Amino acid sequence: MASTDVSPRSSANPAVWALVLIGVALVLRLWGATAIGLGTGEAYYVSSARELHLSYFDQPPLSLWIIWATMQLTGSEAVWVLRLPFVLMFVVTSWLAYRLGERVHSGWAGFYAVLILNASAIFSLSVGSWLQPDAPMMLFWAATCLVLVDIFCRQGGERPWRNWLLAGLWLGLTLLSKYHGAFIGLGAAIFMLANGNARRWFAHPAPYVAALLALVIFLPVPIWNAQNHWASFAFQGGRALVEEGWNWARLIRMIVGQLLYIVPWLALPAIWVGLHAIFAGPRAQYPQGSVPGAAALLAYIGVPPVIFFTLVALWSDTQFHFHWQAPGYMSLFIILAAATAVIARRHAWLVRTWLGATVAVTVLLIGALLSHAATGWARQAFPGQWEDPTVPQMAWTEVGEALTRLNAFANPDTFVGSLNWIDCGYLDAQTAGRVPLPCIGDDPRNIAFNVNLADLAGRSGYFVTRTSDPQAAIAYLSPLFDSVTLAEKVDIHRNGLVEIPDLQILAATNFHFDGPVPGVSGRTVALLELPRTAITHVEGELSGSGSAELWFDGALLGSVQGSAPFAFDTPARWDVGARNVTLEIRGDEGVQFGGVSITRK
């Protein structure tokens, strides 16, 4: 049995101190939840969750189901109300981290696990405070790891069916939160292969039934994908696996970004102890006093996602997704906590200095960011042009006020939309589900699945877009409407300063889902494939004389004659986002379009 007397003050109760720490962190997060508005991802997830679906484009459905249920049960869309379940989930995650540390090493290792987890910026702020799929994923990730440690390294194997079914349940819910859950299955399989004692489970039916249970819980995701052209699998696979050529600058950016997100003096020691646990072997008692094999199990689970999601930046543009490695770090934090408990026996002052400074830096940094996000004080303190990371937390309140002045919410047949998923998320916070929110752009993501564009045929509404050139947006939308005009320009202010300029509100009249295309002339017709639809049929009249060929989106439809009607089915291509296509005449210069009508599906 691992020793528990690892604190400089052995009379203290680590569980009590862990609960105190969790309580203090909860109070701070509740303050943060009320201080600032929804960020980019949060606003987008709320907009996505307005319609209940079996699964969703970006992520498995659990986090969005939680947002949907919160809105339905409370009848409120207050930011703090929507964030509350996610804040509370991290309370449970923190306690599970304590239990993991305790089971792997000692009560004080559990306390240090809670402290390290909450001192990490990404966990304390994003995972622990915001509307993100990571909150339920981390909770069930920790729960799965806890059961697996009991099964493989303690006495959990004495009740195989109970514990393996629990592992399957928690793993299924992890997968239902985020695809990262697959790394737990991978790590467990590696441990079973590497550890002679664990190898016996290959001959027992319980692990296979647990895996089957996890897949059954995950089933809504593949069913939804099968119904929607495998859109989510294609999107996420494309982000991680599509090769764009090796780019070392992206890899460096990913390494630096994740270290800053996790906190460098936590991330680097966590990686070190994780690698040490692997090299120590699958049956090693590492760190000193730990349950044999437990650290190796957590390392097999934690190291692969850290390595994979770091290296993927080498061949794919991962942008600024520095949080993808976070669940791996959480597993490694448990090993780090056990090592910290060992060090604290002889060098308590070192541990106090290291973790005390970490907590102080994290609290000060997050406090400064949150207070500035709420008030904008840093703009006054540090004048000049600099990129403000808190601007994405600003609500588009002035846009909502402008739309109210334009009576956008007075007519039930009106819609209010935008051209990309980011702007639609912020706009949704102002429309609050009162009108349909179409996203007619090349990257609508989840929001494309919330509105059937065919239902908007013949209706008028407004589009809000961030651009200094409203004429470009007008030109883009004009083929779909009788008219598109600039209704109003809005700027978003904070503390008297313009923070988000040039939000253009466009008035669009009479939406043409299909039917005659306005303004057709010449030999080329520019068409727009709408999100989640395809142009399946084109027909019309030709003027002039002679013979020619009709081409659609680079594909030959057939031969046509001047001054004659034409009708063709097209090689339709369904896509989540909008895209520009052309219908063109090739051949005799005398043949031109006299009129075109399209059918969408």
Coordinates of C-alpha atoms in Angstrom, one line a residue:
M1 CA 0.0 0.0 0.0
A2 CA 1.4 3.4 -0.9
S3 CA 2.3 5.7 1.9
T4 CA 0.1 8.7 2.6
D5 CA 2.4 10.7 4.9
V6 CA 3.8 12.9 2.2
S7 CA 2.8 16.3 3.4
P8 CA 5.0 18.7 5.2
R9 CA 2.1 18.8 7.7
S10 CA 1.1 15.2 8.0
S11 CA -1.8 16.0 10.4
A12 CA -3.6 17.8 7.6
N13 CA -6.3 15.9 5.7
P14 CA -5.6 16.0 1.9
A15 CA -9.2 15.3 1.0
V16 CA -10.4 18.3 3.0
W17 CA -7.8 20.5 1.5
A18 CA -8.7 19.3 -2.0
L19 CA -12.4 20.1 -1.4
V20 CA -11.5 23.6 -0.1
L21 CA -9.4 24.2 -3.2
I22 CA -12.2 22.9 -5.4
G23 CA -14.7 25.2 -3.6
V24 CA -12.5 28.3 -4.0
A25 CA -12.0 27.6 -7.7
L26 CA -15.7 27.2 -8.1
V27 CA -16.4 30.6 -6.6
L28 CA -13.8 32.2 -8.9
R29 CA -15.3 30.4 -11.9
L30 CA -18.8 31.5 -11.1
W31 CA -17.6 35.1 -10.9
G32 CA -15.9 34.6 -14.3
A33 CA -19.1 33.1 -15.8
T34 CA -21.0 36.2 -15.0
A35 CA -18.3 38.8 -15.9
I36 CA -17.9 38.3 -19.7
G37 CA -20.0 37.3 -22.7
L38 CA -19.9 34.2 -24.8
G39 CA -16.7 33.6 -26.8
T40 CA -16.5 32.6 -30.4
G41 CA -16.9 28.8 -29.8
E42 CA -19.5 29.2 -27.0
A43 CA -21.8 31.5 -29.1
Y44 CA -21.5 29.0 -32.0
Y45 CA -22.3 26.0 -29.8
V46 CA -25.4 27.8 -28.3
S47 CA -26.6 28.5 -31.9
S48 CA -25.9 24.9 -32.9
A49 CA -27.8 23.6 -29.9
R50 CA -31.0 25.4 -30.7
E51 CA -32.2 22.4 -32.7
L52 CA -31.9 19.0 -31.1
H53 CA -30.1 16.6 -33.5
L54 CA -28.9 13.0 -33.1
S55 CA -25.3 14.3 -33.5
Y56 CA -23.6 17.4 -35.0
F57 CA -21.2 18.5 -37.7
D58 CA -18.2 19.5 -35.5
Q59 CA -18.4 17.3 -32.5
P60 CA -20.3 14.4 -31.0
P61 CA -23.6 15.6 -29.4
L62 CA -23.3 15.4 -25.6
S63 CA -22.2 18.9 -24.9
L64 CA -24.8 20.4 -27.3
W65 CA -27.5 18.2 -25.8
I66 CA -26.6 19.6 -22.4
I67 CA -26.9 23.2 -23.7
W68 CA -30.2 22.4 -25.3
A69 CA -31.5 20.8 -22.1
T70 CA -30.4 23.8 -20.1
M71 CA -32.3 26.2 -22.3
Q72 CA -35.4 24.0 -22.3
L73 CA -35.4 23.3 -18.5
T74 CA -34.5 26.9 -17.3
G75 CA -36.2 28.9 -20.0
S76 CA -33.2 31.2 -19.7
E77 CA -30.3 32.2 -22.1
A78 CA -28.4 34.1 -19.5
V79 CA -24.7 33.4 -20.0
W80 CA -24.1 32.3 -16.4
V81 CA -27.1 29.9 -16.6
L82 CA -25.8 28.3 -19.8
R83 CA -22.3 28.0 -18.4
L84 CA -23.3 26.7 -15.0
P85 CA -23.6 22.9 -15.9
F86 CA -20.1 23.1 -17.5
V87 CA -18.6 24.8 -14.4
L88 CA -20.2 22.1 -12.2
M89 CA -18.9 19.4 -14.5
F90 CA -15.4 20.6 -13.8
V91 CA -16.0 20.4 -10.1
V92 CA -16.7 16.7 -10.6
T93 CA -13.7 16.4 -12.8
S94 CA -11.5 18.0 -10.2
W95 CA -12.7 15.5 -7.5
L96 CA -12.1 12.6 -9.9
A97 CA -8.6 13.9 -10.3
Y98 CA -8.2 13.7 -6.6
R99 CA -9.5 10.2 -6.5
L100 CA -7.1 9.2 -9.3
G101 CA -4.1 10.7 -7.5
E102 CA -5.2 8.9 -4.3
R103 CA -5.7 5.6 -6.1
V104 CA -2.4 5.8 -8.0
H105 CA -0.3 7.0 -5.0
S106 CA -1.7 8.8 -2.0
G107 CA -4.2 11.4 -0.7
W108 CA -1.6 14.1 -1.1
A109 CA -1.0 13.1 -4.7
G110 CA -4.7 13.6 -5.1
F111 CA -4.5 17.0 -3.6
Y112 CA -1.6 18.0 -5.9
A113 CA -3.6 16.6 -8.9
V114 CA -6.4 19.0 -8.1
L115 CA -4.0 21.9 -7.6
I116 CA -2.1 21.2 -10.8
L117 CA -5.2 20.7 -12.9
N118 CA -6.8 24.0 -11.6
A119 CA -3.5 25.9 -12.0
S120 CA -3.3 25.1 -15.7
A121 CA -4.7 28.0 -17.7
I122 CA -6.5 25.9 -20.3
F123 CA -8.2 23.7 -17.7
S124 CA -9.1 26.5 -15.3
L125 CA -10.6 28.8 -17.9
S126 CA -11.7 27.1 -21.1
V127 CA -12.4 23.6 -19.8
G128 CA -13.6 24.6 -16.4
S129 CA -15.6 27.7 -17.2
W130 CA -16.9 27.8 -20.7
L131 CA -19.4 26.1 -22.9
Q132 CA -17.1 23.6 -24.6
P133 CA -17.3 19.9 -25.5
D134 CA -14.1 19.5 -23.4
A135 CA -16.0 19.8 -20.1
P136 CA -18.0 16.5 -20.3
M137 CA -15.2 14.9 -22.2
M138 CA -12.7 15.6 -19.4
L139 CA -15.2 14.4 -16.8
F140 CA -15.8 11.0 -18.4
W141 CA -12.2 10.7 -19.4
A142 CA -11.2 11.0 -15.8
A143 CA -14.0 8.6 -14.7
T144 CA -12.8 6.0 -17.3
C145 CA -9.2 6.3 -16.2
L146 CA -10.2 5.8 -12.6
V147 CA -12.1 2.6 -13.3
L148 CA -9.2 1.3 -15.5
V149 CA -6.7 1.9 -12.8
D150 CA -8.8 -0.1 -10.4
I151 CA -9.3 -2.9 -12.9
F152 CA -5.6 -3.2 -14.0
C153 CA -3.7 -2.1 -10.9
R154 CA -5.8 -2.6 -7.8
Q155 CA -8.7 -4.9 -6.8
G156 CA -11.2 -3.8 -9.4
G157 CA -10.5 -7.0 -11.3
E158 CA -12.2 -9.0 -8.5
R159 CA -15.6 -7.6 -9.8
P160 CA -14.9 -7.8 -13.5
W161 CA -18.4 -7.4 -14.9
R162 CA -19.3 -4.4 -12.7
N163 CA -16.1 -2.5 -13.3
W164 CA -15.7 -3.3 -17.0
L165 CA -19.3 -2.2 -17.7
L166 CA -18.6 1.0 -15.8
A167 CA -15.5 1.5 -17.9
G168 CA -17.6 0.9 -21.1
L169 CA -20.3 3.4 -19.9
W170 CA -17.8 6.1 -19.1
L171 CA -15.8 5.5 -22.3
G172 CA -19.0 5.6 -24.3
L173 CA -19.9 9.0 -22.8
T174 CA -16.3 10.2 -23.4
L175 CA -16.7 9.3 -27.1
L176 CA -20.2 10.9 -27.1
S177 CA -18.5 14.1 -26.0
K178 CA -15.5 14.2 -28.3
Y179 CA -13.6 11.8 -30.6
H180 CA -10.6 12.0 -28.3
G181 CA -12.1 9.1 -26.3
A182 CA -10.6 6.7 -28.8
F183 CA -7.2 7.3 -27.2
I184 CA -8.4 5.8 -23.9
G185 CA -9.2 2.5 -25.7
L186 CA -5.8 2.7 -27.5
G187 CA -3.9 3.2 -24.2
A188 CA -5.8 0.4 -22.4
A189 CA -5.1 -2.0 -25.3
I190 CA -1.4 -1.1 -25.2
F191 CA -1.3 -1.7 -21.5
M192 CA -3.0 -5.1 -21.8
L193 CA -0.4 -6.1 -24.4
A194 CA 2.6 -4.8 -22.4
N195 CA 1.6 -5.9 -18.9
G196 CA 1.8 -9.6 -18.3
N197 CA -0.9 -9.5 -15.5
A198 CA -3.2 -7.5 -17.6
R199 CA -2.9 -9.8 -20.6
R200 CA -5.3 -12.2 -19.1
W201 CA -8.2 -9.8 -19.9
F202 CA -7.8 -10.7 -23.6
A203 CA -9.4 -14.1 -22.6
H204 CA -12.2 -12.6 -20.6
P205 CA -15.5 -11.5 -22.2
A206 CA -16.0 -8.5 -20.0
P207 CA -13.6 -6.1 -21.9
Y208 CA -15.3 -7.0 -25.2
V209 CA -18.8 -6.4 -23.8
A210 CA -17.5 -3.0 -22.3
A211 CA -16.2 -2.0 -25.8
L212 CA -19.6 -3.0 -27.3
L213 CA -21.4 -0.9 -24.7
A214 CA -19.2 2.1 -25.5
L215 CA -19.9 1.7 -29.2
V216 CA -23.7 1.4 -28.5
I217 CA -23.6 4.7 -26.5
F218 CA -21.6 6.3 -29.4
L219 CA -24.1 5.0 -32.0
P220 CA -25.9 8.3 -32.5
V221 CA -22.7 9.7 -34.1
P222 CA -22.3 7.2 -36.9
I223 CA -26.0 7.1 -37.5
W224 CA -26.1 10.9 -38.0
N225 CA -23.0 10.7 -40.2
A226 CA -24.6 8.0 -42.4
Q227 CA -27.6 10.3 -42.8
N228 CA -25.5 13.3 -43.7
H229 CA -22.9 12.1 -46.2
W230 CA -20.4 11.3 -43.4
A231 CA -19.9 15.0 -42.9
S232 CA -18.5 15.1 -39.4
F233 CA -16.1 12.2 -40.0
A234 CA -14.9 13.8 -43.2
F235 CA -14.5 17.3 -41.6
Q236 CA -12.5 16.1 -38.5
G237 CA -10.5 13.6 -40.6
G238 CA -9.7 16.3 -43.0
R239 CA -8.4 18.6 -40.2
A240 CA -6.1 15.9 -38.8
L241 CA -5.1 13.7 -41.7
V242 CA -5.1 15.7 -45.0
E243 CA -1.5 16.4 -46.0
E244 CA -0.7 20.0 -47.0
G245 CA 3.0 19.5 -47.2
W246 CA 5.3 19.6 -44.2
N247 CA 5.5 23.0 -42.5
W248 CA 7.9 23.3 -39.6
A249 CA 6.6 26.7 -38.6
R250 CA 3.2 25.3 -37.9
L251 CA 4.8 22.6 -35.7
I252 CA 6.7 25.2 -33.7
R253 CA 3.5 27.2 -33.3
M254 CA 1.7 24.2 -32.0
I255 CA 4.4 23.3 -29.5
V256 CA 4.7 26.9 -28.2
G257 CA 0.9 27.3 -28.2
Q258 CA 0.1 24.2 -26.2
L259 CA 2.9 25.0 -23.7
L260 CA 1.4 28.5 -23.1
Y261 CA -2.1 27.1 -22.8
I262 CA -1.2 24.3 -20.4
V263 CA 1.5 26.5 -18.6
P264 CA 5.1 25.6 -19.6
W265 CA 6.3 24.7 -16.1
L266 CA 3.4 22.2 -15.7
A267 CA 3.4 20.9 -19.3
L268 CA 7.1 20.1 -19.5
P269 CA 7.4 18.2 -16.2
A270 CA 4.2 16.3 -17.1
I271 CA 5.7 15.2 -20.4
W272 CA 8.9 14.2 -18.6
V273 CA 7.2 12.0 -16.0
G274 CA 4.9 10.5 -18.6
L275 CA 7.9 9.4 -20.7
H276 CA 9.7 8.2 -17.6
A277 CA 6.7 6.1 -16.7
I278 CA 6.8 4.5 -20.1
F279 CA 10.5 3.7 -20.0
A280 CA 10.2 2.5 -16.4
G281 CA 7.9 -0.3 -17.7
P282 CA 4.3 -1.5 -17.4
R283 CA 4.8 -3.0 -14.0
A284 CA 7.0 -0.4 -12.4
Q285 CA 6.3 1.3 -9.1
Y286 CA 6.8 4.8 -10.4
P287 CA 6.9 7.4 -8.9
Q288 CA 8.2 5.9 -5.6
G289 CA 5.3 4.5 -3.6
S290 CA 2.9 4.4 -6.5
V291 CA 0.7 1.4 -7.3
P292 CA 2.7 -0.8 -9.7
G293 CA 1.8 -0.2 -13.3
A294 CA -0.6 2.7 -12.7
A295 CA 1.7 5.4 -14.0
A296 CA 2.4 3.4 -17.2
L297 CA -1.3 2.9 -17.8
L298 CA -1.9 6.7 -17.5
A299 CA 1.1 7.4 -19.7
Y300 CA -0.1 5.0 -22.4
I301 CA -3.4 6.8 -22.4
G302 CA -1.9 10.4 -22.1
V303 CA 1.2 10.5 -24.2
P304 CA -0.3 9.4 -27.6
P305 CA -2.8 12.3 -27.9
V306 CA -0.1 14.8 -26.9
I307 CA 2.3 13.5 -29.5
F308 CA -0.3 12.9 -32.3
F309 CA -2.1 16.3 -32.0
T310 CA 1.3 18.0 -31.9
L311 CA 2.8 16.3 -34.9
V312 CA -0.4 16.7 -37.0
A313 CA 0.4 20.4 -37.2
L314 CA 3.4 19.4 -39.3
W315 CA 1.2 18.3 -42.3
S316 CA -2.1 20.0 -41.6
D317 CA -3.1 23.5 -40.7
T318 CA -4.4 23.1 -37.1
Q319 CA -4.7 26.9 -36.8
F320 CA -4.8 27.8 -33.1
H321 CA -6.3 24.5 -31.7
F322 CA -3.7 24.3 -28.9
H323 CA -6.2 22.6 -26.6
W324 CA -6.4 19.3 -28.6
Q325 CA -3.7 17.8 -26.4
A326 CA -5.5 18.7 -23.1
P327 CA -7.0 15.3 -22.2
G328 CA -3.6 13.7 -22.6
Y329 CA -2.1 16.2 -20.2
M330 CA -4.8 15.5 -17.7
S331 CA -3.7 11.9 -17.5
L332 CA -0.1 13.0 -17.2
F333 CA -0.9 15.4 -14.5
I334 CA -1.9 12.5 -12.2
I335 CA 1.6 11.0 -12.6
L336 CA 3.1 14.5 -12.0
A337 CA 1.0 14.8 -8.9
A338 CA 2.4 11.5 -7.6
A339 CA 5.9 12.7 -8.3
T340 CA 5.2 16.0 -6.6
A341 CA 4.0 14.1 -3.5
V342 CA 7.3 12.3 -3.3
I343 CA 9.3 15.4 -3.7
A344 CA 7.3 17.2 -1.1
R345 CA 8.5 14.7 1.6
R346 CA 12.0 16.2 1.4
H347 CA 11.6 19.5 -0.4
A348 CA 8.3 20.9 0.7
W349 CA 9.6 24.5 0.1
L350 CA 10.4 23.7 -3.5
V351 CA 6.9 22.3 -4.1
R352 CA 5.3 25.3 -2.3
T353 CA 7.3 27.8 -4.4
W354 CA 6.7 26.0 -7.7
L355 CA 2.9 25.5 -7.3
G356 CA 2.4 28.7 -5.4
A357 CA 4.0 30.7 -8.1
T358 CA 2.0 28.8 -10.7
V359 CA -1.3 29.5 -9.0
A360 CA -0.4 33.1 -8.5
V361 CA 0.5 33.6 -12.2
T362 CA -2.6 31.8 -13.4
V363 CA -5.0 33.7 -11.1
L364 CA -3.4 37.1 -11.9
L365 CA -3.4 36.4 -15.7
I366 CA -6.9 35.1 -15.8
G367 CA -8.2 37.8 -13.5
A368 CA -6.5 40.5 -15.7
L369 CA -8.0 39.0 -18.8
L370 CA -11.5 38.7 -17.4
S371 CA -11.6 42.1 -15.9
H372 CA -10.3 43.7 -19.1
A373 CA -12.8 41.7 -21.1
A374 CA -15.6 43.1 -19.0
T375 CA -14.4 46.7 -18.8
G376 CA -11.7 47.3 -21.5
W377 CA -9.4 48.9 -18.9
A378 CA -6.2 47.7 -20.7
R379 CA -7.1 49.8 -23.8
Q380 CA -6.8 52.9 -21.6
A381 CA -3.7 51.7 -19.8
F382 CA -1.9 50.6 -22.9
P383 CA -3.1 52.8 -25.8
G384 CA -2.2 52.0 -29.4
Q385 CA -3.0 49.4 -32.0
W386 CA -2.6 45.9 -30.7
E387 CA -4.6 42.7 -31.1
D388 CA -6.9 42.3 -28.1
P389 CA -7.5 38.6 -27.3
T390 CA -10.7 39.6 -25.3
V391 CA -12.6 41.1 -28.2
P392 CA -14.1 37.7 -29.2
Q393 CA -15.9 37.7 -25.8
M394 CA -17.9 40.9 -26.7
A395 CA -21.6 40.5 -27.4
W396 CA -23.0 42.1 -30.5
T397 CA -25.5 44.1 -28.5
E398 CA -25.6 47.1 -30.9
V399 CA -26.5 44.7 -33.7
G400 CA -29.5 43.4 -31.8
E401 CA -30.6 46.9 -31.1
A402 CA -30.3 47.9 -34.8
L403 CA -32.3 44.8 -35.9
T404 CA -35.0 45.7 -33.4
R405 CA -35.2 49.2 -34.9
L406 CA -35.5 47.7 -38.3
N407 CA -38.4 45.5 -37.0
A408 CA -36.6 42.4 -37.9
F409 CA -38.3 40.5 -35.1
A410 CA -41.8 41.9 -35.6
N411 CA -42.7 39.8 -38.7
P412 CA -42.8 36.0 -38.1
D413 CA -41.8 35.5 -41.8
T414 CA -38.6 37.4 -41.5
F415 CA -35.2 35.7 -41.1
V416 CA -31.8 37.1 -39.9
G417 CA -28.7 35.4 -41.1
S418 CA -25.0 35.7 -41.9
L419 CA -22.3 34.2 -44.1
N420 CA -20.1 32.1 -41.8
W421 CA -20.4 30.1 -38.6
I422 CA -18.5 32.6 -36.5
D423 CA -20.7 35.6 -37.2
C424 CA -23.8 33.4 -37.0
G425 CA -22.8 32.4 -33.5
Y426 CA -22.6 36.0 -32.3
L427 CA -25.7 36.9 -34.2
D428 CA -27.7 34.1 -32.6
A429 CA -27.1 35.6 -29.2
Q430 CA -29.1 38.6 -30.4
T431 CA -31.8 36.8 -32.4
A432 CA -32.3 34.3 -29.5
G433 CA -34.3 31.8 -31.6
R434 CA -37.0 34.4 -32.5
V435 CA -36.4 34.0 -36.2
P436 CA -34.7 31.5 -38.5
L437 CA -30.9 31.9 -38.7
P438 CA -29.7 30.9 -42.2
C439 CA -25.9 30.7 -42.7
I440 CA -25.4 31.1 -46.5
G441 CA -21.6 30.8 -46.8
D442 CA -18.9 28.3 -47.6
D443 CA -18.3 27.4 -43.9
P444 CA -21.6 27.3 -42.0
R445 CA -20.7 24.1 -40.0
N446 CA -23.4 23.0 -37.5
I447 CA -25.7 26.0 -38.3
A448 CA -26.4 24.7 -41.8
F449 CA -28.3 21.8 -40.2
N450 CA -30.6 24.0 -38.2
V451 CA -32.5 25.7 -41.1
N452 CA -34.1 24.1 -44.1
L453 CA -33.4 26.8 -46.7
A454 CA -36.4 25.6 -48.8
D455 CA -38.7 26.8 -46.0
L456 CA -37.4 30.3 -46.5
A457 CA -38.4 30.6 -50.2
G458 CA -40.3 33.8 -50.9
R459 CA -39.4 35.3 -47.5
S460 CA -37.4 38.5 -46.8
G461 CA -34.9 39.2 -44.1
Y462 CA -31.5 40.6 -43.1
F463 CA -27.9 39.5 -43.3
V464 CA -25.2 40.8 -40.9
T465 CA -21.7 40.5 -42.1
R466 CA -18.3 41.8 -40.9
T467 CA -16.7 43.7 -43.9
S468 CA -15.5 47.1 -44.9
D469 CA -16.8 46.3 -48.4
P470 CA -20.6 45.7 -48.2
Q471 CA -20.9 45.8 -52.0
A472 CA -19.0 42.5 -52.2
A473 CA -21.5 40.8 -49.8
I474 CA -24.4 42.4 -51.8
A475 CA -23.0 41.0 -55.0
Y476 CA -22.6 37.6 -53.4
L477 CA -26.2 37.5 -52.2
S478 CA -27.9 39.3 -55.1
P479 CA -28.5 36.2 -57.3
L480 CA -30.6 34.7 -54.6
F481 CA -33.0 37.7 -54.0
D482 CA -35.0 40.3 -55.9
S483 CA -32.9 43.0 -54.2
V484 CA -30.1 43.3 -51.6
T485 CA -29.4 46.7 -50.1
L486 CA -27.4 48.2 -47.2
A487 CA -29.8 48.9 -44.3
E488 CA -27.4 50.0 -41.6
K489 CA -23.8 50.0 -40.5
V490 CA -23.0 49.1 -36.9
D491 CA -19.9 49.3 -34.7
I492 CA -19.4 47.5 -31.4
H493 CA -18.2 49.6 -28.6
R494 CA -16.6 48.9 -25.2
N495 CA -15.9 51.7 -22.7
G496 CA -16.4 54.3 -25.4
L497 CA -14.0 52.7 -27.9
V498 CA -14.9 51.0 -31.2
E499 CA -13.7 47.4 -30.8
I500 CA -15.5 45.7 -33.7
P501 CA -16.1 48.0 -36.7
D502 CA -18.0 47.6 -39.9
L503 CA -20.8 45.2 -39.1
Q504 CA -23.0 45.7 -42.2
I505 CA -26.8 44.9 -42.0
L506 CA -28.1 44.1 -45.4
A507 CA -31.8 44.0 -46.3
A508 CA -32.7 41.1 -48.7
T509 CA -36.0 40.8 -50.4
N510 CA -37.8 37.6 -51.7
F511 CA -35.5 34.6 -51.3
H512 CA -35.3 32.5 -54.5
F513 CA -34.6 28.9 -53.3
D514 CA -35.0 27.6 -56.9
G515 CA -37.0 28.6 -60.0
P516 CA -36.1 31.3 -62.5
V517 CA -32.6 32.8 -62.1
P518 CA -32.8 36.7 -62.2
G519 CA -30.7 38.8 -64.5
V520 CA -29.7 36.0 -66.9
S521 CA -27.8 37.0 -70.1
G522 CA -24.8 36.2 -72.1
R523 CA -23.1 32.8 -72.2
T524 CA -22.2 32.3 -68.6
V525 CA -24.6 32.2 -65.5
A526 CA -23.0 32.4 -62.1
L527 CA -24.9 30.2 -59.6
L528 CA -24.5 29.5 -55.9
E529 CA -24.8 26.0 -54.5
L530 CA -26.5 26.6 -51.1
P531 CA -25.4 24.8 -47.9
R532 CA -26.7 21.2 -47.7
T533 CA -28.4 21.5 -51.1
A534 CA -27.4 20.7 -54.7
I535 CA -28.7 22.1 -58.0
T536 CA -30.1 18.9 -59.5
H537 CA -31.8 20.2 -62.6
V538 CA -31.3 23.2 -65.0
E539 CA -33.6 24.2 -67.8
G540 CA -34.4 27.3 -69.9
E541 CA -34.3 28.9 -73.3
L542 CA -31.4 29.8 -75.6
S543 CA -31.3 32.6 -78.1
G544 CA -29.3 32.9 -81.3
S545 CA -28.5 30.2 -83.8
G546 CA -26.1 27.4 -84.2
S547 CA -25.1 24.5 -82.0
A548 CA -23.1 24.5 -78.8
E549 CA -22.4 22.5 -75.6
L550 CA -23.8 23.2 -72.2
W551 CA -21.4 22.8 -69.2
F552 CA -22.3 22.8 -65.5
D553 CA -19.5 23.1 -62.9
G554 CA -16.9 21.9 -65.3
A555 CA -19.0 18.9 -66.4
L556 CA -20.6 18.5 -69.9
L557 CA -24.4 18.3 -69.8
G558 CA -25.0 17.8 -73.5
S559 CA -25.4 19.5 -76.8
V560 CA -27.9 22.4 -77.3
Q561 CA -29.3 24.4 -80.2
G562 CA -29.9 28.1 -80.4
S563 CA -33.4 29.4 -80.1
A564 CA -34.5 26.2 -78.5
P565 CA -35.3 25.1 -74.9
F566 CA -33.0 22.9 -72.9
A567 CA -33.4 20.7 -69.9
F568 CA -30.7 18.6 -68.1
D569 CA -30.2 16.9 -64.8
T570 CA -26.9 17.9 -63.3
P571 CA -24.1 15.9 -61.7
A572 CA -25.2 17.3 -58.3
R573 CA -22.6 17.5 -55.5
W574 CA -23.9 17.9 -52.0
D575 CA -21.8 19.9 -49.6
V576 CA -22.2 21.4 -46.1
G577 CA -21.2 24.9 -47.3
A578 CA -22.1 27.1 -50.2
R579 CA -20.0 27.2 -53.3
N580 CA -19.9 29.0 -56.6
V581 CA -20.7 27.1 -59.8
T582 CA -21.2 28.2 -63.3
L583 CA -23.6 27.2 -66.1
E584 CA -21.9 28.0 -69.4
I585 CA -22.2 27.7 -73.2
R586 CA -19.2 26.5 -75.1
G587 CA -19.1 26.5 -78.9
D588 CA -20.9 28.7 -81.4
E589 CA -20.6 32.3 -80.3
G590 CA -24.1 33.1 -81.5
V591 CA -25.8 31.0 -78.9
Q592 CA -26.7 32.8 -75.6
F593 CA -28.9 32.2 -72.6
G594 CA -32.4 33.6 -72.9
G595 CA -33.5 32.4 -69.4
V596 CA -32.5 29.8 -66.9
S597 CA -34.5 28.0 -64.1
I598 CA -33.0 25.7 -61.5
T599 CA -34.2 23.0 -59.2
R600 CA -32.5 22.4 -55.8
K601 CA -32.7 19.5 -53.6

